[in-house]
Coordinates of C-alpha atoms in Angstrom, one line a residue:
X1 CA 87.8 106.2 76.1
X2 CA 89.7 104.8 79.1
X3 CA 91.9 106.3 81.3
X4 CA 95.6 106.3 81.2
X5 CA 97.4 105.5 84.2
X6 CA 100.3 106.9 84.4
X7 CA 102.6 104.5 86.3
X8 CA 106.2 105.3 85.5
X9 CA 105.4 109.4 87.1
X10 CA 105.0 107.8 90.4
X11 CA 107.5 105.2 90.0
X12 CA 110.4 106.8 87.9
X13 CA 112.5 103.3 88.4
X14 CA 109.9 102.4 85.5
X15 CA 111.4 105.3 82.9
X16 CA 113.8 102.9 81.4
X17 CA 113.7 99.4 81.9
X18 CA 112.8 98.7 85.7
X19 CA 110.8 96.9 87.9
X20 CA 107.9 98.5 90.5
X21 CA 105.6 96.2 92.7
X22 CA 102.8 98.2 94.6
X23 CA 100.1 95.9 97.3
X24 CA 96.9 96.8 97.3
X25 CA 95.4 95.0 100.7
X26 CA 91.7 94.9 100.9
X27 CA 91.3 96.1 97.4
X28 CA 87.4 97.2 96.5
X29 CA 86.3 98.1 93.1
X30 CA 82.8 97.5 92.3
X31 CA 82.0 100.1 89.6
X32 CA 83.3 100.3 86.3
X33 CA 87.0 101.8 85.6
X34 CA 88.3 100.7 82.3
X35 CA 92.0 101.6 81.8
X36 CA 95.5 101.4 80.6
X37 CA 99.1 101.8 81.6
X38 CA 102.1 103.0 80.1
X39 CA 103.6 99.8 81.5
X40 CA 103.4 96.2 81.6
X41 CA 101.3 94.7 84.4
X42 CA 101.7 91.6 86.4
X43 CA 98.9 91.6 88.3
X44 CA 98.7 88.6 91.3
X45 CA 95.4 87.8 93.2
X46 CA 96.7 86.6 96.5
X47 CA 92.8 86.7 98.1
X48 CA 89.6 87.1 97.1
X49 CA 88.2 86.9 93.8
X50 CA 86.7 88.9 91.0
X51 CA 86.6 89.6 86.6
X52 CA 89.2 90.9 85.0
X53 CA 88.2 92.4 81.6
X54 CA 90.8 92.4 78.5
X55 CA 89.1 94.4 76.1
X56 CA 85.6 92.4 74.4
X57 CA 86.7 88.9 77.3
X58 CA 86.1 88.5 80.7
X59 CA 88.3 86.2 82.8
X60 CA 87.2 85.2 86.4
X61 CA 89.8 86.3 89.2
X62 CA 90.5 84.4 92.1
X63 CA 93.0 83.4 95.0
X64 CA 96.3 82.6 93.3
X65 CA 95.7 83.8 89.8
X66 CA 98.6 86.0 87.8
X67 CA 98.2 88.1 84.6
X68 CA 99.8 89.8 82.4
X69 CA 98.4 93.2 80.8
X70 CA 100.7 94.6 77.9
X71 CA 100.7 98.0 78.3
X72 CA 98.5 100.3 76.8
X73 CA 95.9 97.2 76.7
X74 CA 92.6 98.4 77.9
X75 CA 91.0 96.7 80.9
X76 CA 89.7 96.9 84.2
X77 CA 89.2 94.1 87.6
X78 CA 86.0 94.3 89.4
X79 CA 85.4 92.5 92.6

């Protein structure tokens, strides 16, 4: 089973209805780390390129691509 990730304990702006953006420069993540958030996800590919797995479909990731991960949807990026 995947892993939940707990976002709204490290950003408490998120308890209610709020807002949160974190950068993750140079992100690496070559092995496989399925998960879910107690959150909704914007996630926004500003280099590089990768997969992004929603459940049974893989989407490829690249420079300038945005999505959308309802919370407690199970998935993962790989680059």
């Amino acid at each position: 089973m995947a892993e939940l990730i707990r976002i709204s304990e490290r950003c408490d702006r998120l308890n209610g209805i709020g807002l949160a953006v974190e950068h993750f420069p140079g992100y690496i993540q070559t092995r496989t780390q399925p998960h879910h958030h107690d959150a909704v996800e914007f996630a926004y590919i500003r280099a590089g390129s990768g997969r992004h797995r929603l459940g049974r479909s893989v989407h490829p990731t690249e420079a300038g691509w945005l999505g959308i991960v309802h919370h407690t949807q199970e998935h993962e990026f790989r680059t």
